[in-house]
Short mmCIF file of C-alpha atoms and ligand atoms in Angstrom, two decimals:
data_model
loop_
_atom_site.label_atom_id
_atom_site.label_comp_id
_atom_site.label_asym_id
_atom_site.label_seq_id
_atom_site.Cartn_x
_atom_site.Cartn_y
_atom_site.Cartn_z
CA UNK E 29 51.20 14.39 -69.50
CA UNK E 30 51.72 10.55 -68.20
CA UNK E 31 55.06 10.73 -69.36
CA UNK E 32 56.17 13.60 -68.42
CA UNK E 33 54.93 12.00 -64.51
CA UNK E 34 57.44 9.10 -64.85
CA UNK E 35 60.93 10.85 -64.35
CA UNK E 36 58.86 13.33 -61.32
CA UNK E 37 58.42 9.50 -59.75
CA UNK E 38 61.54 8.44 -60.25
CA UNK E 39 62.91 11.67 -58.35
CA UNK E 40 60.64 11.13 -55.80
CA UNK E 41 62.16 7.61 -55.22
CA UNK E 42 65.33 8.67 -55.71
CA UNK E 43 64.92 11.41 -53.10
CA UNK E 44 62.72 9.35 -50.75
CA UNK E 45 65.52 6.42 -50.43
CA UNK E 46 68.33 8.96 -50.29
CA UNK E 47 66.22 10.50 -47.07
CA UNK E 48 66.13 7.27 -45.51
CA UNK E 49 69.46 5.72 -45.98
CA UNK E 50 70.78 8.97 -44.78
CA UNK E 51 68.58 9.01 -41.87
CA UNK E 52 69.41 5.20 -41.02
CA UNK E 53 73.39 6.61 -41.28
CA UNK E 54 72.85 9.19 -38.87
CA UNK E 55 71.33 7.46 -36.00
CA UNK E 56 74.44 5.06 -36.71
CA UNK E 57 77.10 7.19 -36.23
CA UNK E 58 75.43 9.48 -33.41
CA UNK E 59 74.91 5.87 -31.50
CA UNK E 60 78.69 5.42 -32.14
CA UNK E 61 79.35 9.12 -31.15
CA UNK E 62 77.21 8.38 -27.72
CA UNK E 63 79.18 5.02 -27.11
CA UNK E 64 82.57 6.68 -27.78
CA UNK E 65 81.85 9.69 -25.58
CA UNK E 66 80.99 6.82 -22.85
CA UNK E 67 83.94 5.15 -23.05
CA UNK E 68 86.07 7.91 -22.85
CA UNK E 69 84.49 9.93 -20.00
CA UNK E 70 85.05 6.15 -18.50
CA UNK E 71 88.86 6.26 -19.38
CA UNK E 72 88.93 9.75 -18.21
CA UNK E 73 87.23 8.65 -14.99
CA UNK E 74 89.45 6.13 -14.35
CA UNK E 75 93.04 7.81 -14.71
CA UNK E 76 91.56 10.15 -12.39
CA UNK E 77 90.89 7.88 -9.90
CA UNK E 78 94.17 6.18 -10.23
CA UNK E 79 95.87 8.70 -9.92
CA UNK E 80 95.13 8.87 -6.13
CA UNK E 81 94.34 5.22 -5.48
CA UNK E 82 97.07 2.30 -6.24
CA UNK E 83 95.14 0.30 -9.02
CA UNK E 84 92.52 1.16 -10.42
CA UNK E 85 89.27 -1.18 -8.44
CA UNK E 86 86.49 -0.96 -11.34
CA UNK E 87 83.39 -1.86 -8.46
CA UNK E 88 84.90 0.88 -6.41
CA UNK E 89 84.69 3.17 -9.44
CA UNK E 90 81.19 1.63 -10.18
CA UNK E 91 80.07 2.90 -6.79
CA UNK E 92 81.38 6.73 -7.56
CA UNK E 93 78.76 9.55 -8.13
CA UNK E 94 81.49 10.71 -10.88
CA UNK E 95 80.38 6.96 -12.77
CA UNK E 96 77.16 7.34 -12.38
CA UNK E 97 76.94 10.17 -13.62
CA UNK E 98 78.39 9.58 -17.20
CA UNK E 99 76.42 6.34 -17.19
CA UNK E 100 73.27 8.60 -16.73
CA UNK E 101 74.19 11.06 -19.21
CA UNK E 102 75.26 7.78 -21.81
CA UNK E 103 72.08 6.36 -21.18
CA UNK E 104 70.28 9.02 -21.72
CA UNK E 105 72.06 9.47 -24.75
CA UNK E 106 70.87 6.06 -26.08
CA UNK E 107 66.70 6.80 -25.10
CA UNK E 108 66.96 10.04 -27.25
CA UNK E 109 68.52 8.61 -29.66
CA UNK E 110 66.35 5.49 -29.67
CA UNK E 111 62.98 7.42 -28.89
CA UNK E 112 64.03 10.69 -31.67
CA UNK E 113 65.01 7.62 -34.17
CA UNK E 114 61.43 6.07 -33.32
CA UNK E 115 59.72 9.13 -33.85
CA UNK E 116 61.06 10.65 -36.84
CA UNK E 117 60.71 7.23 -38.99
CA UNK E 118 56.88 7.53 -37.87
CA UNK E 119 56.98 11.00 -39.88
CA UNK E 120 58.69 9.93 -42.15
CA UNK E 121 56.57 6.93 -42.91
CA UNK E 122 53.19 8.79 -42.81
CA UNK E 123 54.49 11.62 -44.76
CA UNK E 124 55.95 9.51 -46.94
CA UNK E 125 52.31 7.48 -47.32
CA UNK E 126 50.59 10.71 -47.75
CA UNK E 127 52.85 11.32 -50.68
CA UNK E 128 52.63 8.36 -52.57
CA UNK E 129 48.64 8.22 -51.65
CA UNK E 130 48.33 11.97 -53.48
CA UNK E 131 50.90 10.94 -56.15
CA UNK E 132 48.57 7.80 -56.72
CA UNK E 133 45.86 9.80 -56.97
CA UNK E 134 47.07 12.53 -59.07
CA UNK E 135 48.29 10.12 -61.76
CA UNK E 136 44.88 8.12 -61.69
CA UNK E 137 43.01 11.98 -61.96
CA UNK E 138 44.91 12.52 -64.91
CA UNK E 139 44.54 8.92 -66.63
CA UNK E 140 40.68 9.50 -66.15
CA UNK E 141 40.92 12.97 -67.83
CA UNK E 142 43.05 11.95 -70.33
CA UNK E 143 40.43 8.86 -70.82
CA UNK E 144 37.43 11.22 -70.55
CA UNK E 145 38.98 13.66 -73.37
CA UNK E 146 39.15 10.58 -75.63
CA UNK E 147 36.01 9.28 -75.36
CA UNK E 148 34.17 12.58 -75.59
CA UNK E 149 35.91 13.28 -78.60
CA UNK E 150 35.17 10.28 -79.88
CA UNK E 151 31.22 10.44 -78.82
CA UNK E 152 31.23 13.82 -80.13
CA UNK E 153 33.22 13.16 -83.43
CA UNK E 154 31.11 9.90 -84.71
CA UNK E 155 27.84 11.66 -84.74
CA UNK E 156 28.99 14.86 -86.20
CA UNK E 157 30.72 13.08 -89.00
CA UNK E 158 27.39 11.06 -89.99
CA UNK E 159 25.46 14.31 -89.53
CA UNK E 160 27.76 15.82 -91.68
CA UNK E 161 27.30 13.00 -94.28
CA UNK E 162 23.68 13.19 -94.10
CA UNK E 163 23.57 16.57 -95.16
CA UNK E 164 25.84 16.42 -97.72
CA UNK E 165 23.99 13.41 -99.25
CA UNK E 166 21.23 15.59 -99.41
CA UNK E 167 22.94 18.17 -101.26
CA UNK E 168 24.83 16.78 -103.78
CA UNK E 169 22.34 13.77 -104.97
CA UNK E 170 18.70 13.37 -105.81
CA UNK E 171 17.24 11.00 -103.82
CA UNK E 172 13.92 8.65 -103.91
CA UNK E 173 11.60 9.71 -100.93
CA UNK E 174 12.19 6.37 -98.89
CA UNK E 175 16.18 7.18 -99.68
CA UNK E 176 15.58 10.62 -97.67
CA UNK E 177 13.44 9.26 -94.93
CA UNK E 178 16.09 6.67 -94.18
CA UNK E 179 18.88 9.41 -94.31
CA UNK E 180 16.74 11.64 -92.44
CA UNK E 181 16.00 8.74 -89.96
CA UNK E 182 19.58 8.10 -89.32
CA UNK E 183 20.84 11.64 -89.01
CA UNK E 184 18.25 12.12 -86.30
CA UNK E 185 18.98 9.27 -84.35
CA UNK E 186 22.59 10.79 -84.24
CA UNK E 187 21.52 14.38 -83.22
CA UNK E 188 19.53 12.11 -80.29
CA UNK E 189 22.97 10.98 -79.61
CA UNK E 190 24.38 13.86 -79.23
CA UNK E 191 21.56 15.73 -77.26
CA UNK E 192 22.38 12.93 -74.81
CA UNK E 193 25.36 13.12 -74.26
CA UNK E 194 24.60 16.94 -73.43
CA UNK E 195 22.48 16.32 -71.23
CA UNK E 196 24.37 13.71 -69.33
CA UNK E 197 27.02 16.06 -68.62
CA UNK E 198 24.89 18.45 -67.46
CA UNK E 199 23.40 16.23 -65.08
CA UNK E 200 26.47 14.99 -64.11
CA UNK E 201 27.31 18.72 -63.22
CA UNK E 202 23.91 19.20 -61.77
CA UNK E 203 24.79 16.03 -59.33
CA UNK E 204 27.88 16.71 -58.19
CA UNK E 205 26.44 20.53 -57.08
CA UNK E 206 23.87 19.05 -54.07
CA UNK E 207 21.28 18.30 -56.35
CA UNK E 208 18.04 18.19 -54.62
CA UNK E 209 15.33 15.48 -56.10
CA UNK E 210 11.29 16.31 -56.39
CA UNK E 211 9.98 12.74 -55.33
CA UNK E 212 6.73 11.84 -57.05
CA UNK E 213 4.89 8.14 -57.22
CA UNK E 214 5.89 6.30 -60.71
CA UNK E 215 5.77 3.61 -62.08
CA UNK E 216 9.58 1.74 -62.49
CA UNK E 217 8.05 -0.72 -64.71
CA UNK E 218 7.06 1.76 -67.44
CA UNK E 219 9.55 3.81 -66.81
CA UNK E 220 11.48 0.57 -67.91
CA UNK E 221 9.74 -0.31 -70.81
CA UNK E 222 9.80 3.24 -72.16
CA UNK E 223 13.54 3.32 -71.93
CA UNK E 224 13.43 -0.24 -73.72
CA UNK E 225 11.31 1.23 -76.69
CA UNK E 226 14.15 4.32 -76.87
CA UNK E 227 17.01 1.96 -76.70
CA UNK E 228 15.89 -0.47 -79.63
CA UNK E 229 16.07 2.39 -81.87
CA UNK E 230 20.12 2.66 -81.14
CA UNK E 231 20.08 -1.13 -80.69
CA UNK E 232 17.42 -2.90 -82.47
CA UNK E 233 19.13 -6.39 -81.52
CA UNK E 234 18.57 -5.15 -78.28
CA UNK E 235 16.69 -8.27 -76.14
CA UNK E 236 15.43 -6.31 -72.83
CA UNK E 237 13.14 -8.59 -70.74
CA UNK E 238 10.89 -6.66 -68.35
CA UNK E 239 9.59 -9.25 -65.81
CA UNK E 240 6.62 -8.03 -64.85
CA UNK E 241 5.07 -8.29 -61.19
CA UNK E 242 1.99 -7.99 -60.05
CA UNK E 243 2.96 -6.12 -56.57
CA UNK E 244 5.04 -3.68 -58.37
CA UNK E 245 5.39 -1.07 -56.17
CA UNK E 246 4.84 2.70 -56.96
CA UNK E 247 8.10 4.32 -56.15
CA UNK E 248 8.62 7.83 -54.87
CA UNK E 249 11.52 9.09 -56.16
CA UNK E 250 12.56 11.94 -58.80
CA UNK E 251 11.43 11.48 -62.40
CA UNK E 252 14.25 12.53 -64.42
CA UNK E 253 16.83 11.45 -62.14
CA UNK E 254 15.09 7.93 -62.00
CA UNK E 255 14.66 7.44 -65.81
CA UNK E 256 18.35 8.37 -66.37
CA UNK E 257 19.09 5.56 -63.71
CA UNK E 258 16.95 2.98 -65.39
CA UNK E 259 17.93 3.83 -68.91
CA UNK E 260 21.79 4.19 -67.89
CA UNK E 261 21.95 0.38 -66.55
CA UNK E 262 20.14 -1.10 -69.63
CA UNK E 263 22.11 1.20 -71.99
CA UNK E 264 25.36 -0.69 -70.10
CA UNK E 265 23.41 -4.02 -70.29
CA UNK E 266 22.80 -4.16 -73.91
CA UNK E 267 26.15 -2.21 -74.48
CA UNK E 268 28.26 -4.92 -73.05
CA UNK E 269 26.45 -7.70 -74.17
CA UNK E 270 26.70 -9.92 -77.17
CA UNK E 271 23.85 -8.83 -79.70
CA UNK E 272 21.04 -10.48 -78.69
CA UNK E 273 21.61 -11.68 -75.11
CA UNK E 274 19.01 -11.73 -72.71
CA UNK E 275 18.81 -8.80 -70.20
CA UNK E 276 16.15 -8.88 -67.46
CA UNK E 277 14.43 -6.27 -65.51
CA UNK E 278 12.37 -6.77 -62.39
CA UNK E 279 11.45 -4.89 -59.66
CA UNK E 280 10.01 -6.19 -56.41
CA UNK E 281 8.86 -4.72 -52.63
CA UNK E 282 11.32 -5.83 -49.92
CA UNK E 283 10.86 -6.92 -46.82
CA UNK E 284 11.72 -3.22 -45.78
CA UNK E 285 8.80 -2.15 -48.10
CA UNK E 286 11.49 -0.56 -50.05
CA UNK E 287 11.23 -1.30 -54.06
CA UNK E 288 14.11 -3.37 -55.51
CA UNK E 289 15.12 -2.79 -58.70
CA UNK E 290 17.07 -5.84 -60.98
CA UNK E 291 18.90 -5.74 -63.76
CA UNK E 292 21.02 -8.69 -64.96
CA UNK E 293 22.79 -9.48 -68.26
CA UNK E 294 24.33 -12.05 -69.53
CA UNK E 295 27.50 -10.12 -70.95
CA UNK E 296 31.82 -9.78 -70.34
CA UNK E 297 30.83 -9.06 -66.79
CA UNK E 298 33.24 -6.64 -64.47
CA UNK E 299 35.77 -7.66 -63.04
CA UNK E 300 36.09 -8.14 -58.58
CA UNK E 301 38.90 -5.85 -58.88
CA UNK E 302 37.03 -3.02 -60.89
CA UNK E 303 33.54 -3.28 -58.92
CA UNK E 304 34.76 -0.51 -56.19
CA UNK E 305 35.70 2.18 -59.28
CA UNK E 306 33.09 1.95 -61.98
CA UNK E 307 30.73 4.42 -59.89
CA UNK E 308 33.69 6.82 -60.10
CA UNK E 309 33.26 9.70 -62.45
CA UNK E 310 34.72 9.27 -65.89
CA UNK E 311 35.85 5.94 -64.59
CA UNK E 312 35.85 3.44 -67.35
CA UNK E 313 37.06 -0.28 -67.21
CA UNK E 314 40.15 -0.87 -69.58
CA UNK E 315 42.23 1.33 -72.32
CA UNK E 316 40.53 3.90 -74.46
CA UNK E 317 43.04 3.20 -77.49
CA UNK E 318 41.97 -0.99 -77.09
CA UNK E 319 38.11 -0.59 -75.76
CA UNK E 320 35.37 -1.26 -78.52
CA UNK E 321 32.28 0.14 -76.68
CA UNK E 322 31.64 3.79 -76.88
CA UNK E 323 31.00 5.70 -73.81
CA UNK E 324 31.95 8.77 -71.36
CA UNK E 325 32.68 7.25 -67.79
CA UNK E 326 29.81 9.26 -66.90
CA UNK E 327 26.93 6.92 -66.69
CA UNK E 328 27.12 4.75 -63.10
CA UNK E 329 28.13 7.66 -61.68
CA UNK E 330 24.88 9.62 -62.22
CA UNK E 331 23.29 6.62 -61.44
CA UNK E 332 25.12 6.51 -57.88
CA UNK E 333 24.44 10.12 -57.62
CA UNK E 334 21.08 9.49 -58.32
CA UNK E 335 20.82 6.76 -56.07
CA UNK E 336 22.78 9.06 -53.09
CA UNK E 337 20.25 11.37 -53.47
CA UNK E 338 17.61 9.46 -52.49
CA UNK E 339 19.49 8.10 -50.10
CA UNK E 340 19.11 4.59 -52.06
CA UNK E 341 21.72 1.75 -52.32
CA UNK E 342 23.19 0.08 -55.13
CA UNK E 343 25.05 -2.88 -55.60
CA UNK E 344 27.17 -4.77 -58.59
CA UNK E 345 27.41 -8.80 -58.03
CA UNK E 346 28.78 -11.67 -61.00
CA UNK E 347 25.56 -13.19 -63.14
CA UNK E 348 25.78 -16.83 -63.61
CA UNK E 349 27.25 -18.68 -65.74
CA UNK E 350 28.21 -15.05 -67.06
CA UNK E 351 27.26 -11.25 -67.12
CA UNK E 352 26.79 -9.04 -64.32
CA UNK E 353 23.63 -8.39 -61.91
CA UNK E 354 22.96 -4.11 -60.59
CA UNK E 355 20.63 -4.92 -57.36
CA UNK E 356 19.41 -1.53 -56.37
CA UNK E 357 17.22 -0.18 -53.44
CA UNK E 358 15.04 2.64 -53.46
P1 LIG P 27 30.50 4.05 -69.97
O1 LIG P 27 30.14 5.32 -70.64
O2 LIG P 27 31.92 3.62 -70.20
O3 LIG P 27 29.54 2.94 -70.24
P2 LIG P 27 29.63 3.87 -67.18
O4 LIG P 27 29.89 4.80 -66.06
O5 LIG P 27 28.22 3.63 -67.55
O6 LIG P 27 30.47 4.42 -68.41
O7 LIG P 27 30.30 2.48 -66.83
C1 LIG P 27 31.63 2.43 -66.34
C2 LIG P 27 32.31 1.14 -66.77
O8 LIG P 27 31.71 0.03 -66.11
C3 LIG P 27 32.16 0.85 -68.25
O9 LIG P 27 33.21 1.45 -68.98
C4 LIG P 27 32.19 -0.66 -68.32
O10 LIG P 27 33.52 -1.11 -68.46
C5 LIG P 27 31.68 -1.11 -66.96
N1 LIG P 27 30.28 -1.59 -67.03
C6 LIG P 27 29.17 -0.90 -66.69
N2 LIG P 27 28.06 -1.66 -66.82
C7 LIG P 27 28.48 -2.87 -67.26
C8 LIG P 27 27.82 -4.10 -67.58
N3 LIG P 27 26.50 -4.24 -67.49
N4 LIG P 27 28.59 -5.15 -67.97
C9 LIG P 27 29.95 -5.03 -68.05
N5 LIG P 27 30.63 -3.90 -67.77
C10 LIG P 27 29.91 -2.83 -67.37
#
């Protein structure tokens, strides 16, 4: 699909500079048309007026309403030129910037589909696969009973996978379709440490920190949507994170007596130039075909959703010496 785009550019270049060397040629040669046209209404002007005066005086002909005349008309010539010239390169210029802003956007659209189909095959082909294994191991060989608990174990932990990934598209869906949260009190820091106990099943190395404070505040905000919030931003925490590395939660009252939630890791970090786009849908940071972590795009931006909804902020800042900090207000 990408490559097809390429030669479509390429055209459009072509065509583009074609349209404004061709433009720049015009005004060029009707200038020259509007200077020659001058002159010789000026030659014209003046065998006419020798012909009844002995010499020709040039101030005397200056002074004629004949000369004034065909300055009038040349000069006018030159503003409509000029002024026409002006305003069709400011046309030109925003048409051609609305162009190359859709174009731009059209190509990026299709990168992130393109990037989306990838990775959702890839989250959906993994688990089935080990499902798929599981149950065949079951069939074909006699096992002890810890054997099948472990199999067992592990094929459930992929259907959880996959009943995840369901259900973030669907809420992704839901989101985008004025989604309308049911606030209710809660508590962020269990909340927290429930989504800590889910994730160390998927990632046992997984070293989540919840800070706890004593004036944790009791937030009113939707249930669902704030547990996939909290569990989305550790999921990326641990996910792009050596094994191991410390993650910390914390959430705190602000001077606004709104509740400020923390989360910092210690991992690759994101780079200043991709902070603006990872809240984008499907948006993910780097090359399917070269990226190691599995994923959708999907998860900041239900988290921003989330956060939109309840008219919350969020923000994405550098942890030091490394990793990145998700400072968000509720
Ligand atoms: P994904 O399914 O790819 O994790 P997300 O929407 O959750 O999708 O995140 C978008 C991108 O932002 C990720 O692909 C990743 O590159 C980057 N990202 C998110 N959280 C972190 C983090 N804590 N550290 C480094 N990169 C992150």
């Amino acid at each position: 699909m990408l490559s097809k785009r390429i030669p479509i550019t390429r055209i459009s270049q072509f065509v583009i500079g074609y349209m404004i060397l061709a433009f720049a040629w015009w005004s060029f040669h009707l200038w020259q048309q509007n200077e020659r046209l001058f002159t010789a209404e000026q030659r014209l002007l003046e065998s006419q007026f020798s012909r009844g005066n002995s010499g020709v005086n040039l101030t005397k002909l200056q002074g004629t309403v004949e000369y004034a005349k065909i300055v009038k008309s040349w000069e006018s010539g030159r503003r409509m030129i000029f002024a026409e010239g002006l305003f069709f390169s400011a046309c030109l210029i925003f048409g051609l910037w609305i162009i190359n802003r859709s174009a731009n956007r059209e190509v990026a659209l299709a990168r992130q589909r393109r990037n989306f189909l990838l990775s959702i095959t890839h989250e959906l082909k993994s688990p089935i696969a080990s499902i798929r294994l599981v149950i065949e191991t079951l069939i074909k060989r006699t096992l002890t009973e810890p054997q099948r608990a472990h199999l067992l174990s592990n094929g459930l932990k992929d259907v959880d996978r996959l009943q995840q990934l369901v259900e973030d598209l669907l809420l992704a869906a839901r989101l985008e379709d004025k989604w309308q949260p049911l606030p209710e009190p809660m508590n962020v820091e269990a909340i927290a440490r429930d989504c800590t106990d889910a994730l160390r099943v998927r990632f046992p190395e997984a070293n989540i920190v919840i800070l706890h404070n004593e004036s944790c505040p009791a937030v009113m905000a939707d249930r669902l949507g704030m547990v996939a919030v909290i569990k989305n931003l550790l999921e990326n925490a641990v996910k792009y994170s050596p094994s191991g590395a410390r993650i910390e939660f914390s959430a705190t009252m602000d001077s606004n007596n709104q509740c400020r939630l923390r989360i910092a890791d210690q991992g690759q970090g994101i780079p200043d130039i991709e902070k603006g786009r990872i809240f984008e849908k499907f948006y993910r940071v780097g090359n399917e075909e070269t990226r190691k972590n599995t994923g959708t795009g999907l998860g900041l931006f239900i988290v921003s959703q989330v956060l939109k909804a309840h008219h919350g902020t969020i923000a994405v800042s550098d942890n030091h010496p490394q990793g990145t900090v998700f400072t968000l207000v509720v």
